[in-house]
Short mmCIF file of C-alpha atoms and ligand atoms in Angstrom, two decimals:
data_model
loop_
_atom_site.label_atom_id
_atom_site.label_comp_id
_atom_site.label_asym_id
_atom_site.label_seq_id
_atom_site.Cartn_x
_atom_site.Cartn_y
_atom_site.Cartn_z
CA MET A 1 118.55 211.49 -23.90
CA ILE A 2 122.39 212.19 -25.23
CA ILE A 3 125.02 212.53 -23.63
CA ILE A 4 127.53 214.26 -24.67
CA LYS A 5 130.79 214.01 -22.26
CA LYS A 6 134.27 216.34 -23.18
CA ASP A 7 137.14 215.97 -21.21
CA VAL A 8 137.73 219.70 -21.14
CA LEU A 9 135.28 222.32 -22.74
CA PRO A 10 135.16 226.30 -21.66
CA SER A 11 132.00 226.13 -19.83
CA THR A 12 129.33 223.59 -20.55
CA ASN A 13 126.73 225.93 -20.73
CA ASP A 14 128.76 227.71 -23.76
CA PHE A 15 129.00 224.87 -25.12
CA ILE A 16 125.16 224.22 -26.23
CA LYS A 17 124.31 228.27 -26.63
CA GLU A 18 126.84 227.95 -29.65
CA HIS A 19 126.08 224.63 -31.27
CA TYR A 20 122.04 224.21 -29.83
CA GLU A 21 121.18 224.66 -33.35
CA SER A 22 122.09 220.98 -34.20
CA LEU A 23 121.04 219.48 -30.83
CA ASP A 24 118.46 218.00 -30.14
CA ASN A 25 115.83 218.55 -27.06
CA TYR A 26 117.14 217.72 -23.15
CA THR A 27 120.71 216.55 -25.03
CA ILE A 28 123.43 217.10 -21.65
CA VAL A 29 126.27 217.70 -22.59
CA ARG A 30 128.91 216.99 -20.07
CA ALA A 31 132.88 218.03 -18.71
CA ASN A 32 135.23 216.74 -16.51
CA TYR A 33 136.53 219.74 -16.34
CA GLN A 34 135.77 223.58 -17.55
CA THR A 35 138.29 226.63 -18.33
CA ASN A 36 135.72 228.80 -18.05
CA GLY A 37 132.90 227.97 -15.54
CA LYS A 38 130.81 230.80 -15.44
CA GLY A 39 128.17 231.35 -11.65
CA ARG A 40 125.51 233.32 -11.31
CA LEU A 41 125.87 237.19 -11.38
CA SER A 42 129.30 236.97 -13.81
CA ARG A 43 131.19 235.20 -10.77
CA THR A 44 133.37 231.94 -11.78
CA TRP A 45 132.31 228.44 -10.59
CA GLU A 46 135.63 227.12 -9.15
CA ALA A 47 135.89 223.15 -9.70
CA LEU A 48 138.62 220.77 -9.65
CA GLU A 49 139.11 218.34 -12.79
CA ASN A 50 137.55 214.93 -12.58
CA ASN A 51 136.06 215.44 -9.40
CA ASN A 52 132.29 217.23 -9.34
CA ILE A 53 129.31 217.30 -12.00
CA LEU A 54 129.75 219.52 -14.47
CA MET A 55 126.49 219.62 -16.91
CA SER A 56 123.98 221.23 -19.18
CA ILE A 57 120.72 220.38 -20.29
CA LEU A 58 119.74 221.67 -23.77
CA VAL A 59 115.91 222.72 -23.73
CA LYS A 60 114.65 223.41 -26.66
CA GLU A 61 111.30 225.54 -27.86
CA PHE A 62 110.75 226.92 -24.58
CA ASN A 63 108.38 229.20 -25.71
CA ASN A 64 107.45 231.50 -22.16
CA ARG A 65 109.69 234.18 -21.77
CA THR A 66 108.45 234.37 -18.26
CA ASP A 67 108.44 230.71 -17.30
CA ILE A 68 112.48 230.58 -16.91
CA HIS A 69 112.38 231.68 -13.43
CA LYS A 70 109.83 229.21 -12.58
CA LEU A 71 112.34 226.22 -14.88
CA SER A 72 115.29 227.08 -12.22
CA ILE A 73 112.95 226.22 -9.62
CA VAL A 74 112.31 223.55 -10.75
CA THR A 75 115.74 222.21 -11.10
CA SER A 76 116.59 223.52 -8.08
CA MET A 77 113.76 220.54 -7.02
CA SER A 78 115.40 217.95 -8.88
CA VAL A 79 118.65 218.80 -7.71
CA HIS A 80 117.07 218.35 -4.04
CA LYS A 81 115.68 215.22 -4.65
CA PHE A 82 118.52 213.92 -6.21
CA LEU A 83 121.09 214.63 -3.04
CA SER A 84 118.29 213.57 -0.45
CA LYS A 85 119.41 209.94 -0.88
CA TYR A 86 122.49 210.96 0.42
CA LEU A 87 122.34 213.87 2.59
CA LYS A 88 119.42 215.28 5.10
CA ASN A 89 119.51 218.82 5.94
CA LEU A 90 119.31 219.90 2.60
CA TYR A 91 117.73 223.03 1.72
CA ILE A 92 116.57 225.24 -1.29
CA LYS A 93 118.13 228.71 -0.54
CA TRP A 94 116.07 230.88 -3.34
CA PRO A 95 116.27 230.38 -5.93
CA ASN A 96 118.66 228.15 -6.95
CA ASP A 97 121.38 227.11 -4.60
CA ILE A 98 121.55 223.83 -2.57
CA LEU A 99 122.84 223.72 0.31
CA VAL A 100 124.05 221.30 3.15
CA ASP A 101 122.98 223.09 6.69
CA ASN A 102 124.21 226.59 5.28
CA LYS A 103 127.22 224.62 2.95
CA LYS A 104 126.80 225.42 -0.62
CA ILE A 105 126.77 222.03 -2.53
CA CYS A 106 125.52 223.00 -5.42
CA GLY A 107 124.47 226.14 -7.92
CA ILE A 108 122.86 226.24 -10.95
CA LEU A 109 122.28 228.54 -14.12
CA LEU A 110 120.37 229.51 -16.59
CA GLU A 111 120.98 231.08 -19.61
CA GLY A 112 118.38 231.96 -22.74
CA LYS A 113 119.28 232.33 -26.46
CA ILE A 114 116.02 234.11 -28.18
CA ASN A 115 116.37 234.05 -31.88
CA ASN A 116 113.42 235.09 -34.31
CA ASN A 117 111.89 232.47 -34.41
CA THR A 118 113.30 230.09 -32.13
CA GLN A 119 113.79 230.07 -27.98
CA MET A 120 115.46 227.53 -25.86
CA VAL A 121 117.09 227.72 -22.56
CA VAL A 122 120.18 226.08 -21.03
CA ILE A 123 120.36 224.75 -17.33
CA GLY A 124 123.83 224.32 -16.75
CA ILE A 125 124.48 222.58 -12.80
CA GLY A 126 127.32 222.58 -10.88
CA ILE A 127 127.12 219.57 -7.77
CA ASN A 128 130.52 218.98 -5.80
CA ILE A 129 131.32 215.23 -5.70
CA ASN A 130 134.20 214.61 -5.05
CA GLN A 131 136.19 217.22 -4.80
CA LEU A 132 137.62 217.62 -0.69
CA THR A 133 139.53 222.16 -0.52
CA PHE A 134 138.43 224.63 -2.00
CA SER A 135 140.02 228.02 -2.23
CA ASP A 136 140.38 230.33 0.29
CA GLU A 137 137.65 232.66 -0.19
CA ILE A 138 134.94 230.28 -0.38
CA ALA A 139 136.46 227.14 1.42
CA SER A 140 134.39 228.01 4.91
CA LEU A 141 131.00 228.35 2.98
CA THR A 142 131.63 225.00 0.43
CA THR A 143 130.86 221.29 0.63
CA SER A 144 130.95 218.32 -1.30
CA LEU A 145 129.29 215.03 -1.05
CA ARG A 146 132.49 213.38 -0.09
CA LYS A 147 132.82 215.84 2.22
CA GLU A 148 130.38 215.36 3.98
CA LEU A 149 129.51 211.55 4.36
CA ASN A 150 133.92 210.52 4.05
CA ILE A 151 132.51 208.32 0.08
CA GLU A 152 133.71 208.58 -2.37
CA PHE A 153 131.32 208.81 -5.52
CA ASP A 154 130.98 207.65 -9.18
CA ILE A 155 130.43 210.49 -11.05
CA ASP A 156 128.22 208.77 -14.02
CA LEU A 157 126.54 207.05 -12.18
CA LEU A 158 125.50 210.21 -9.84
CA THR A 159 124.89 212.19 -13.15
CA GLU A 160 122.28 209.20 -14.47
CA GLU A 161 120.41 209.79 -11.29
CA LEU A 162 120.02 213.31 -11.47
CA VAL A 163 119.37 213.19 -14.88
CA ASN A 164 116.42 211.23 -14.87
CA ILE A 165 114.92 213.03 -11.79
CA LEU A 166 115.73 216.02 -13.77
CA ILE A 167 113.81 215.65 -17.67
CA ASN A 168 110.94 214.16 -15.16
CA ASP A 169 110.48 216.59 -13.62
CA ILE A 170 110.97 218.93 -16.43
CA ASN A 171 108.33 217.59 -18.28
CA GLU A 172 105.88 217.16 -15.70
CA PHE A 173 107.00 221.21 -15.46
CA LEU A 174 106.10 221.40 -19.15
CA ASN A 175 103.14 219.42 -19.08
CA GLY A 176 101.37 222.20 -16.31
CA SER A 177 102.12 220.12 -13.10
CA ASP A 178 102.75 223.30 -10.69
CA TYR A 179 104.01 220.85 -7.87
CA PHE A 180 107.79 222.69 -7.45
CA ILE A 181 106.17 225.52 -5.67
CA ASP A 182 105.31 222.87 -2.91
CA TYR A 183 108.52 221.00 -3.09
CA VAL A 184 110.23 223.99 -2.65
CA LYS A 185 108.57 226.12 0.13
CA THR A 186 108.95 222.90 2.26
CA ASN A 187 112.61 222.99 1.97
CA LEU A 188 113.20 226.57 1.83
CA PHE A 189 116.46 227.72 3.25
CA GLY A 190 115.61 231.04 5.71
CA ILE A 191 111.74 231.31 6.50
CA ASN A 192 111.67 233.75 9.27
CA GLN A 193 115.27 235.00 9.10
CA LYS A 194 116.35 238.24 8.31
CA ILE A 195 118.49 238.98 4.97
CA GLU A 196 119.79 241.22 3.35
CA TYR A 197 119.71 242.09 -0.59
CA THR A 198 120.07 243.96 -3.67
CA ARG A 199 117.04 246.11 -5.28
CA ASN A 200 117.94 249.25 -7.36
CA ASN A 201 121.27 249.01 -6.58
CA ASN A 202 120.46 249.33 -3.33
CA LEU A 203 120.52 246.76 -0.21
CA TYR A 204 117.90 246.20 1.75
CA GLU A 205 117.08 243.91 5.25
CA GLY A 206 114.03 241.53 5.28
CA ILE A 207 112.61 238.78 6.64
CA ILE A 208 112.48 235.80 4.08
CA LEU A 209 108.21 234.98 5.16
CA ASP A 210 107.43 232.54 1.50
CA ILE A 211 107.71 231.89 -1.62
CA ASP A 212 104.69 232.29 -4.04
CA ASP A 213 102.38 230.39 -6.87
CA GLU A 214 105.05 231.97 -9.10
CA GLY A 215 108.40 231.49 -7.71
CA ARG A 216 108.84 234.54 -6.08
CA LEU A 217 110.77 235.62 -3.05
CA ILE A 218 107.69 237.46 -0.49
CA ILE A 219 109.81 239.05 2.19
CA ASN A 220 108.72 241.73 4.95
CA GLU A 221 110.59 244.84 4.86
CA ASN A 222 109.51 246.88 7.52
CA ASN A 223 106.14 245.69 7.50
CA GLN A 224 105.80 245.87 3.56
CA ILE A 225 105.24 242.96 1.94
CA LEU A 226 108.02 242.51 -1.13
CA TYR A 227 107.44 240.03 -3.94
CA ILE A 228 110.97 239.45 -5.57
CA ASN A 229 111.77 237.37 -8.37
CA SER A 230 115.65 238.16 -9.02
CA GLY A 231 119.02 238.84 -7.12
CA GLU A 232 120.23 237.48 -4.28
CA ILE A 233 120.04 237.50 -0.61
CA LYS A 234 122.39 237.10 1.96
CA ILE A 235 120.99 235.51 5.85
CA LYS A 236 121.99 238.38 8.28
CA ARG A 237 123.70 236.44 11.46
C1 BTN B 1 125.99 229.43 -9.35
O1 BTN B 1 125.44 229.15 -8.28
O2 BTN B 1 126.90 230.75 -9.46
C2 BTN B 1 126.02 228.88 -10.84
C3 BTN B 1 126.76 227.76 -10.80
C4 BTN B 1 126.73 227.11 -11.94
C5 BTN B 1 127.92 226.37 -12.71
C6 BTN B 1 127.84 224.92 -13.87
S1 BTN B 1 128.66 224.15 -13.94
C7 BTN B 1 128.08 223.87 -15.47
C8 BTN B 1 127.45 224.89 -16.10
N1 BTN B 1 128.81 225.62 -17.23
C9 BTN B 1 129.57 226.32 -16.60
O3 BTN B 1 129.79 227.47 -16.88
N2 BTN B 1 128.48 226.40 -15.33
C10 BTN B 1 127.39 226.22 -14.87
#
């Protein structure tokens, strides 16, 4: 496995998207800092220099578009497994945030690039490791390993641990394993809780029931069972 480590990049996802043709399958790109770190839904990803895991992995020749969603759920499982060595009360908030109780510690952003005959997916992972303070907008909803445990961690060592789990899980998934579904079911955030979510630009309420074999969220909206495959949910308090 090849790891490219840079001090500063605009975004590790963008670096791979720009250079993927010359990179090997499963190339990892890491940065100590991103000047344009990207989150889901066109948000920015906030991370202080030298404090966190900021990495992307290239999955080449990924030729099933519909499986991109499953791959993102597999990644959630891998990060959850990796963090379980250090933390309890870890949940997977569908589709792919990792929470400690109800605070976010990791975000995952998958991006695909489909050309005439080459297809690829970049999986970007940001995990808060040693960062202790966050901007006001996210401070009450965000945590890090160090905030939880009061220990400073070696980011290089942790990245190696994560990458080993991740590559193993991706390989198993590409070889047909679907045990990630059960894993995510067992660790899903908000089961039986009331949520708000956006569908066709409207805000709806429902109750989380489960996820199905495709990794879609199953919710009960006014006694109608719905299967959601993208978007964002918010627990109603
Ligand atoms: C989210 O929760 O909104 C997803 C955040 C993903 C952040 C990571 S950090 C490494 C990689 N490079 C990026 O620009 N984004 C992802």
